[in-house]
Amino acid sequence: LAAYAAVAALLAGGVVLVPAAVQALLARQGALASPVLLLALRRARFARQTASATVAGVVASLALSVAITVMVASFRDAVTVWLDSVLPADLYARTGASSGDASTLPPTLLAQVARLPGVQRVVGSRNVPLVIAPQQPAVTLLARPLGDNPANALPLLGDAQPAKAGETGVWISEPAAALHHWQIGHVLHLRLPGRPVAEPATAVRVRGVWRDYARQFGAIAIDAADYQRITGDLRVNDLALWLAPGANAADVQAALRQVAGPDHPLEVASTATLRATSLSIFDRSFAVTVYL
């Protein structure tokens, strides 16, 4: 409010009152013989019209600046809230390999990490690319423990559809819903890895939509128990670790890399580092918008 009042004072003092001051000065001018002075006088008599255009331009510029500022700040706040939801753990680790089977971790590693000093809880997730349509990029299938209430693990938009007996439920991200025109209640037929080609695709029902800013081509979340039951694939790509009170994060990271060994190089980062990196990418992405 103080900023708006300051802008109003500047407009009133610097623009609106200028024509009145000019007109008062012009009322005292005498005869002018110089053509240059006559042209200047003629120009000054239109100060009121010039001020009107100036005020309109300043107000329009101010409105646009405020709108852009509110938009960027609102979006940044939404990303911050989203990060709070998707980064609940203290440490995150993923395989450093680029692709293929080398980019996965053995299922036995979860039990080994859970026994490390300073680790209170560890959760693994599996990321698999799925081709839904040949003309579209692959979506990411996220197999992670979702529990009885997926809203605790995913930033859902609205309420989830209740589970139906005998059906496998999945949750789709906003980009996936937009790109493939999926809605809650739709039945999807997914060609999951490990399934024989001769067998039909696995039918799953969309139970909800969740907000995802990390994967622009869409993602499908499925409970890890359902994924492992259907595919028999017990491997993981990512680890989320909750540390015990008083545990040293650096010591846990060193022990984690030692347990994984040289055959499974890990990239480990704290939640604070991931948040700072994500917001830095956001700020760089909107830097031009802010400057404009």
mmCIF file of C-alpha atoms in Angstrom:
data_model
loop_
_atom_site.group_PDB
_atom_site.id
_atom_site.type_symbol
_atom_site.label_atom_id
_atom_site.label_comp_id
_atom_site.label_asym_id
_atom_site.label_seq_id
_atom_site.Cartn_x
_atom_site.Cartn_y
_atom_site.Cartn_z
ATOM 1 C CA LEU A 1 0.000 0.000 0.000
ATOM 2 C CA ALA A 2 2.866 2.362 0.756
ATOM 3 C CA ALA A 3 4.334 1.660 -2.685
ATOM 4 C CA TYR A 4 1.020 2.440 -4.384
ATOM 5 C CA ALA A 5 0.724 5.653 -2.348
ATOM 6 C CA ALA A 6 4.255 6.634 -3.363
ATOM 7 C CA VAL A 7 3.481 6.072 -7.049
ATOM 8 C CA ALA A 8 0.300 8.120 -6.701
ATOM 9 C CA ALA A 9 2.252 10.948 -5.059
ATOM 10 C CA LEU A 10 4.855 10.874 -7.823
ATOM 11 C CA LEU A 11 2.169 10.996 -10.504
ATOM 12 C CA ALA A 12 0.357 13.822 -8.749
ATOM 13 C CA GLY A 13 3.452 15.854 -7.983
ATOM 14 C CA GLY A 14 5.570 15.123 -11.027
ATOM 15 C CA VAL A 15 2.994 14.833 -13.798
ATOM 16 C CA VAL A 16 -0.458 16.113 -12.874
ATOM 17 C CA LEU A 17 0.742 19.395 -11.281
ATOM 18 C CA VAL A 18 3.252 20.154 -14.041
ATOM 19 C CA PRO A 19 0.599 21.470 -16.516
ATOM 20 C CA ALA A 20 -0.865 23.723 -13.828
ATOM 21 C CA ALA A 21 2.571 25.142 -13.059
ATOM 22 C CA VAL A 22 3.314 25.629 -16.757
ATOM 23 C CA GLN A 23 0.001 27.391 -17.338
ATOM 24 C CA ALA A 24 0.657 29.711 -14.408
ATOM 25 C CA LEU A 25 4.041 30.652 -15.826
ATOM 26 C CA LEU A 26 2.618 31.146 -19.322
ATOM 27 C CA ALA A 27 0.047 33.592 -17.982
ATOM 28 C CA ARG A 28 2.874 36.008 -17.161
ATOM 29 C CA GLN A 29 4.747 35.808 -20.417
ATOM 30 C CA GLY A 30 4.885 38.875 -22.601
ATOM 31 C CA ALA A 31 5.360 39.372 -26.296
ATOM 32 C CA LEU A 32 7.857 37.033 -27.942
ATOM 33 C CA ALA A 33 9.651 37.863 -31.155
ATOM 34 C CA SER A 34 11.888 34.830 -31.502
ATOM 35 C CA PRO A 35 10.422 31.994 -33.607
ATOM 36 C CA VAL A 36 12.173 29.461 -31.376
ATOM 37 C CA LEU A 37 10.542 30.901 -28.278
ATOM 38 C CA LEU A 38 7.176 30.971 -30.037
ATOM 39 C CA LEU A 39 7.489 27.277 -30.912
ATOM 40 C CA ALA A 40 8.491 26.488 -27.348
ATOM 41 C CA LEU A 41 5.507 28.447 -26.053
ATOM 42 C CA ARG A 42 3.165 26.630 -28.417
ATOM 43 C CA ARG A 43 4.545 23.302 -27.245
ATOM 44 C CA ALA A 44 4.178 24.271 -23.593
ATOM 45 C CA ARG A 45 0.498 25.136 -24.036
ATOM 46 C CA PHE A 46 -0.154 21.424 -24.780
ATOM 47 C CA ALA A 47 1.424 20.314 -21.495
ATOM 48 C CA ARG A 48 -1.932 19.178 -20.147
ATOM 49 C CA GLN A 49 -2.542 16.775 -23.053
ATOM 50 C CA THR A 50 1.044 15.505 -22.824
ATOM 51 C CA ALA A 51 0.603 14.892 -19.098
ATOM 52 C CA SER A 52 -2.525 12.821 -19.729
ATOM 53 C CA ALA A 53 -0.648 10.527 -22.102
ATOM 54 C CA THR A 54 2.253 10.291 -19.666
ATOM 55 C CA VAL A 55 -0.020 9.359 -16.758
ATOM 56 C CA ALA A 56 -1.730 6.693 -18.876
ATOM 57 C CA GLY A 57 1.621 5.205 -19.860
ATOM 58 C CA VAL A 58 2.934 5.179 -16.295
ATOM 59 C CA VAL A 59 -0.255 3.586 -14.959
ATOM 60 C CA ALA A 60 -0.211 0.906 -17.661
ATOM 61 C CA SER A 61 3.469 0.167 -17.009
ATOM 62 C CA LEU A 62 2.850 -0.016 -13.273
ATOM 63 C CA ALA A 63 -0.087 -2.373 -13.739
ATOM 64 C CA LEU A 64 1.951 -4.663 -15.983
ATOM 65 C CA SER A 65 4.887 -4.655 -13.565
ATOM 66 C CA VAL A 66 2.622 -5.521 -10.640
ATOM 67 C CA ALA A 67 0.923 -8.288 -12.624
ATOM 68 C CA ILE A 68 4.237 -9.880 -13.636
ATOM 69 C CA THR A 69 5.598 -9.584 -10.096
ATOM 70 C CA VAL A 70 2.507 -11.216 -8.617
ATOM 71 C CA MET A 71 2.555 -13.977 -11.256
ATOM 72 C CA VAL A 72 6.219 -14.895 -10.739
ATOM 73 C CA ALA A 73 5.999 -14.651 -6.945
ATOM 74 C CA SER A 74 2.837 -16.761 -6.885
ATOM 75 C CA PHE A 75 4.363 -19.413 -9.115
ATOM 76 C CA ARG A 76 7.555 -19.460 -7.022
ATOM 77 C CA ASP A 77 5.504 -19.878 -3.870
ATOM 78 C CA ALA A 78 3.634 -22.769 -5.510
ATOM 79 C CA VAL A 79 6.944 -24.438 -6.403
ATOM 80 C CA THR A 80 8.173 -23.934 -2.836
ATOM 81 C CA VAL A 81 5.052 -25.584 -1.410
ATOM 82 C CA TRP A 82 5.410 -28.384 -3.972
ATOM 83 C CA LEU A 83 9.025 -28.969 -2.921
ATOM 84 C CA ASP A 84 7.911 -29.261 0.704
ATOM 85 C CA SER A 85 5.509 -32.004 -0.387
ATOM 86 C CA VAL A 86 7.817 -34.024 -2.660
ATOM 87 C CA LEU A 87 10.965 -33.734 -0.503
ATOM 88 C CA PRO A 88 9.910 -34.964 2.938
ATOM 89 C CA ALA A 89 13.129 -36.913 3.677
ATOM 90 C CA ASP A 90 16.514 -35.607 4.859
ATOM 91 C CA LEU A 91 18.765 -37.155 2.204
ATOM 92 C CA TYR A 92 18.179 -38.370 -1.331
ATOM 93 C CA ALA A 93 20.364 -40.692 -3.384
ATOM 94 C CA ARG A 94 20.157 -41.950 -6.934
ATOM 95 C CA THR A 95 22.309 -44.053 -9.174
ATOM 96 C CA GLY A 96 25.027 -42.203 -11.031
ATOM 97 C CA ALA A 97 24.850 -44.496 -14.073
ATOM 98 C CA SER A 98 23.195 -43.078 -17.180
ATOM 99 C CA SER A 99 20.863 -45.820 -18.366
ATOM 100 C CA GLY A 100 20.137 -49.504 -18.565
ATOM 101 C CA ASP A 101 20.360 -52.044 -15.748
ATOM 102 C CA ALA A 102 23.428 -50.225 -14.417
ATOM 103 C CA SER A 103 21.155 -47.340 -13.418
ATOM 104 C CA THR A 104 19.286 -49.488 -10.888
ATOM 105 C CA LEU A 105 20.145 -50.578 -7.358
ATOM 106 C CA PRO A 106 19.735 -54.122 -6.036
ATOM 107 C CA PRO A 107 16.783 -54.656 -3.684
ATOM 108 C CA THR A 108 19.164 -55.957 -0.985
ATOM 109 C CA LEU A 109 20.679 -52.483 -0.718
ATOM 110 C CA LEU A 110 17.539 -51.159 0.990
ATOM 111 C CA ALA A 111 17.987 -53.497 3.953
ATOM 112 C CA GLN A 112 21.692 -52.654 4.184
ATOM 113 C CA VAL A 113 21.032 -48.916 4.183
ATOM 114 C CA ALA A 114 18.288 -49.289 6.791
ATOM 115 C CA ARG A 115 20.868 -50.803 9.172
ATOM 116 C CA LEU A 116 23.350 -47.944 8.806
ATOM 117 C CA PRO A 117 24.024 -45.890 11.948
ATOM 118 C CA GLY A 118 22.038 -42.653 11.884
ATOM 119 C CA VAL A 119 19.389 -43.897 9.416
ATOM 120 C CA GLN A 120 15.904 -43.952 10.885
ATOM 121 C CA ARG A 121 13.988 -44.901 7.727
ATOM 122 C CA VAL A 122 14.714 -45.527 4.048
ATOM 123 C CA VAL A 123 12.314 -45.754 1.090
ATOM 124 C CA GLY A 124 13.206 -46.828 -2.428
ATOM 125 C CA SER A 125 11.466 -45.918 -5.683
ATOM 126 C CA ARG A 126 11.653 -47.248 -9.221
ATOM 127 C CA ASN A 127 11.551 -44.989 -12.298
ATOM 128 C CA VAL A 128 10.731 -46.567 -15.660
ATOM 129 C CA PRO A 129 10.081 -44.781 -18.994
ATOM 130 C CA LEU A 130 6.872 -45.850 -20.724
ATOM 131 C CA VAL A 131 5.961 -45.107 -24.342
ATOM 132 C CA ILE A 132 2.243 -44.346 -24.457
ATOM 133 C CA ALA A 133 1.971 -42.935 -27.980
ATOM 134 C CA PRO A 134 4.669 -43.104 -30.692
ATOM 135 C CA GLN A 135 4.262 -39.395 -31.478
ATOM 136 C CA GLN A 136 4.686 -38.372 -27.823
ATOM 137 C CA PRO A 137 7.762 -38.543 -25.561
ATOM 138 C CA ALA A 138 7.782 -41.310 -22.984
ATOM 139 C CA VAL A 139 6.114 -40.735 -19.630
ATOM 140 C CA THR A 140 7.832 -41.733 -16.397
ATOM 141 C CA LEU A 141 6.364 -44.551 -14.336
ATOM 142 C CA LEU A 142 7.105 -43.946 -10.640
ATOM 143 C CA ALA A 143 6.787 -47.007 -8.429
ATOM 144 C CA ARG A 144 6.961 -45.937 -4.790
ATOM 145 C CA PRO A 145 5.200 -46.836 -1.532
ATOM 146 C CA LEU A 146 1.951 -44.847 -1.460
ATOM 147 C CA GLY A 147 0.158 -46.509 1.438
ATOM 148 C CA ASP A 148 -3.544 -46.325 2.151
ATOM 149 C CA ASN A 149 -3.604 -42.532 1.771
ATOM 150 C CA PRO A 150 -1.712 -41.440 -1.379
ATOM 151 C CA ALA A 151 -2.242 -37.780 -0.431
ATOM 152 C CA ASN A 152 0.542 -38.229 2.134
ATOM 153 C CA ALA A 153 3.028 -39.165 -0.605
ATOM 154 C CA LEU A 154 1.779 -37.143 -3.595
ATOM 155 C CA PRO A 155 0.584 -33.518 -3.936
ATOM 156 C CA LEU A 156 -2.871 -34.506 -5.147
ATOM 157 C CA LEU A 157 -5.282 -32.112 -6.815
ATOM 158 C CA GLY A 158 -8.613 -32.756 -5.187
ATOM 159 C CA ASP A 159 -9.800 -36.043 -3.731
ATOM 160 C CA ALA A 160 -8.702 -39.416 -5.030
ATOM 161 C CA GLN A 161 -11.199 -41.934 -6.363
ATOM 162 C CA PRO A 162 -11.785 -44.818 -3.950
ATOM 163 C CA ALA A 163 -10.056 -48.086 -4.749
ATOM 164 C CA LYS A 164 -12.088 -50.802 -6.429
ATOM 165 C CA ALA A 165 -11.713 -54.478 -5.640
ATOM 166 C CA GLY A 166 -9.693 -56.371 -8.200
ATOM 167 C CA GLU A 167 -8.337 -53.207 -9.883
ATOM 168 C CA THR A 168 -4.921 -51.590 -9.817
ATOM 169 C CA GLY A 169 -5.001 -47.849 -9.248
ATOM 170 C CA VAL A 170 -2.552 -45.253 -10.540
ATOM 171 C CA TRP A 171 -2.190 -41.488 -10.192
ATOM 172 C CA ILE A 172 -1.273 -39.302 -13.150
ATOM 173 C CA SER A 173 0.509 -35.955 -13.163
ATOM 174 C CA GLU A 174 -1.021 -32.786 -14.617
ATOM 175 C CA PRO A 175 1.220 -32.827 -17.747
ATOM 176 C CA ALA A 176 0.308 -36.464 -18.414
ATOM 177 C CA ALA A 177 -3.391 -35.671 -18.120
ATOM 178 C CA ALA A 178 -3.047 -32.717 -20.501
ATOM 179 C CA LEU A 179 -0.864 -34.463 -23.100
ATOM 180 C CA HIS A 180 -2.824 -37.722 -23.271
ATOM 181 C CA HIS A 181 -6.304 -36.403 -22.369
ATOM 182 C CA TRP A 182 -6.643 -38.677 -19.345
ATOM 183 C CA GLN A 183 -9.147 -38.098 -16.569
ATOM 184 C CA ILE A 184 -9.963 -39.628 -13.213
ATOM 185 C CA GLY A 185 -11.740 -42.919 -13.771
ATOM 186 C CA HIS A 186 -10.124 -43.689 -17.128
ATOM 187 C CA VAL A 187 -8.728 -47.186 -17.639
ATOM 188 C CA LEU A 188 -5.180 -47.187 -19.040
ATOM 189 C CA HIS A 189 -3.468 -50.132 -20.684
ATOM 190 C CA LEU A 190 0.222 -49.982 -19.819
ATOM 191 C CA ARG A 191 2.966 -52.139 -21.288
ATOM 192 C CA LEU A 192 4.942 -52.628 -18.078
ATOM 193 C CA PRO A 193 8.544 -53.892 -18.190
ATOM 194 C CA GLY A 194 9.143 -57.569 -17.597
ATOM 195 C CA ARG A 195 5.785 -58.624 -19.020
ATOM 196 C CA PRO A 196 5.849 -61.021 -22.005
ATOM 197 C CA VAL A 197 5.048 -59.360 -25.309
ATOM 198 C CA ALA A 198 2.381 -61.955 -26.044
ATOM 199 C CA GLU A 199 0.426 -61.007 -22.934
ATOM 200 C CA PRO A 200 -2.051 -58.131 -23.085
ATOM 201 C CA ALA A 201 -1.133 -54.776 -21.572
ATOM 202 C CA THR A 202 -1.861 -54.273 -17.887
ATOM 203 C CA ALA A 203 -5.135 -52.464 -17.220
ATOM 204 C CA VAL A 204 -5.009 -49.824 -14.489
ATOM 205 C CA ARG A 205 -7.529 -47.206 -13.411
ATOM 206 C CA VAL A 206 -6.709 -43.533 -12.846
ATOM 207 C CA ARG A 207 -7.625 -42.700 -9.260
ATOM 208 C CA GLY A 208 -6.323 -39.131 -9.075
ATOM 209 C CA VAL A 209 -4.205 -36.314 -10.514
ATOM 210 C CA TRP A 210 -1.138 -34.856 -8.810
ATOM 211 C CA ARG A 211 0.958 -31.755 -9.350
ATOM 212 C CA ASP A 212 4.420 -32.336 -10.821
ATOM 213 C CA TYR A 213 6.830 -29.601 -11.940
ATOM 214 C CA ALA A 214 9.792 -31.923 -12.550
ATOM 215 C CA ARG A 215 8.653 -33.992 -15.544
ATOM 216 C CA GLN A 216 7.202 -31.946 -18.381
ATOM 217 C CA PHE A 217 6.172 -34.993 -20.427
ATOM 218 C CA GLY A 218 4.108 -36.508 -17.642
ATOM 219 C CA ALA A 219 4.400 -39.179 -14.977
ATOM 220 C CA ILE A 220 2.311 -42.057 -13.644
ATOM 221 C CA ALA A 221 2.614 -43.014 -9.981
ATOM 222 C CA ILE A 222 1.852 -46.568 -8.893
ATOM 223 C CA ASP A 223 2.203 -48.182 -5.511
ATOM 224 C CA ALA A 224 5.477 -50.122 -5.269
ATOM 225 C CA ALA A 225 3.673 -53.239 -4.031
ATOM 226 C CA ASP A 226 1.407 -53.274 -7.109
ATOM 227 C CA TYR A 227 4.348 -52.682 -9.451
ATOM 228 C CA GLN A 228 6.416 -55.470 -7.900
ATOM 229 C CA ARG A 229 3.452 -57.864 -7.925
ATOM 230 C CA ILE A 230 2.786 -57.266 -11.632
ATOM 231 C CA THR A 231 6.364 -57.119 -12.935
ATOM 232 C CA GLY A 232 8.414 -59.009 -10.355
ATOM 233 C CA ASP A 233 10.946 -56.158 -10.546
ATOM 234 C CA LEU A 234 12.299 -55.443 -7.052
ATOM 235 C CA ARG A 235 15.063 -53.046 -8.094
ATOM 236 C CA VAL A 236 15.067 -49.322 -7.254
ATOM 237 C CA ASN A 237 16.604 -46.180 -8.754
ATOM 238 C CA ASP A 238 16.274 -43.656 -5.945
ATOM 239 C CA LEU A 239 16.564 -43.738 -2.169
ATOM 240 C CA ALA A 240 14.992 -41.377 0.363
ATOM 241 C CA LEU A 241 16.545 -41.421 3.826
ATOM 242 C CA TRP A 242 15.191 -40.045 7.092
ATOM 243 C CA LEU A 243 17.977 -39.493 9.627
ATOM 244 C CA ALA A 244 17.802 -40.224 13.315
ATOM 245 C CA PRO A 245 17.885 -37.221 15.676
ATOM 246 C CA GLY A 246 21.456 -36.023 16.113
ATOM 247 C CA ALA A 247 22.813 -38.004 13.157
ATOM 248 C CA ASN A 248 25.567 -36.453 11.071
ATOM 249 C CA ALA A 249 24.508 -36.167 7.423
ATOM 250 C CA ALA A 250 28.079 -36.268 6.099
ATOM 251 C CA ASP A 251 28.836 -39.505 7.975
ATOM 252 C CA VAL A 252 25.643 -41.101 6.678
ATOM 253 C CA GLN A 253 26.491 -40.083 3.099
ATOM 254 C CA ALA A 254 29.960 -41.618 3.388
ATOM 255 C CA ALA A 255 28.547 -44.851 4.834
ATOM 256 C CA LEU A 256 25.887 -44.951 2.120
ATOM 257 C CA ARG A 257 28.453 -44.717 -0.669
ATOM 258 C CA GLN A 258 30.575 -47.378 1.009
ATOM 259 C CA VAL A 259 27.657 -49.797 1.248
ATOM 260 C CA ALA A 260 26.705 -49.203 -2.416
ATOM 261 C CA GLY A 261 30.282 -49.893 -3.487
ATOM 262 C CA PRO A 262 32.049 -48.968 -6.726
ATOM 263 C CA ASP A 263 29.623 -51.022 -8.821
ATOM 264 C CA HIS A 264 26.756 -48.694 -7.880
ATOM 265 C CA PRO A 265 28.007 -45.088 -7.765
ATOM 266 C CA LEU A 266 25.558 -42.799 -6.023
ATOM 267 C CA GLU A 267 24.681 -39.130 -6.280
ATOM 268 C CA VAL A 268 23.650 -37.976 -2.803
ATOM 269 C CA ALA A 269 22.134 -34.607 -1.882
ATOM 270 C CA SER A 270 20.394 -33.150 1.130
ATOM 271 C CA THR A 271 16.892 -31.737 1.001
ATOM 272 C CA ALA A 272 18.252 -28.225 1.540
ATOM 273 C CA THR A 273 20.599 -28.615 -1.443
ATOM 274 C CA LEU A 274 17.827 -29.918 -3.698
ATOM 275 C CA ARG A 275 15.519 -27.084 -2.666
ATOM 276 C CA ALA A 276 18.195 -24.458 -3.290
ATOM 277 C CA THR A 277 19.069 -25.965 -6.677
ATOM 278 C CA SER A 278 15.414 -26.160 -7.741
ATOM 279 C CA LEU A 279 14.655 -22.563 -6.749
ATOM 280 C CA SER A 280 17.856 -21.391 -8.437
ATOM 281 C CA ILE A 281 16.718 -23.050 -11.680
ATOM 282 C CA PHE A 282 13.334 -21.377 -11.255
ATOM 283 C CA ASP A 283 14.904 -17.949 -10.735
ATOM 284 C CA ARG A 284 17.110 -18.373 -13.813
ATOM 285 C CA SER A 285 14.119 -19.472 -15.870
ATOM 286 C CA PHE A 286 12.152 -16.323 -14.971
ATOM 287 C CA ALA A 287 15.083 -13.901 -14.881
ATOM 288 C CA VAL A 288 14.188 -12.347 -18.240
ATOM 289 C CA THR A 289 10.550 -11.991 -17.180
ATOM 290 C CA VAL A 290 11.559 -10.205 -13.983
ATOM 291 C CA TYR A 291 13.920 -7.860 -15.841
ATOM 292 C CA LEU A 292 11.220 -7.017 -18.383
#
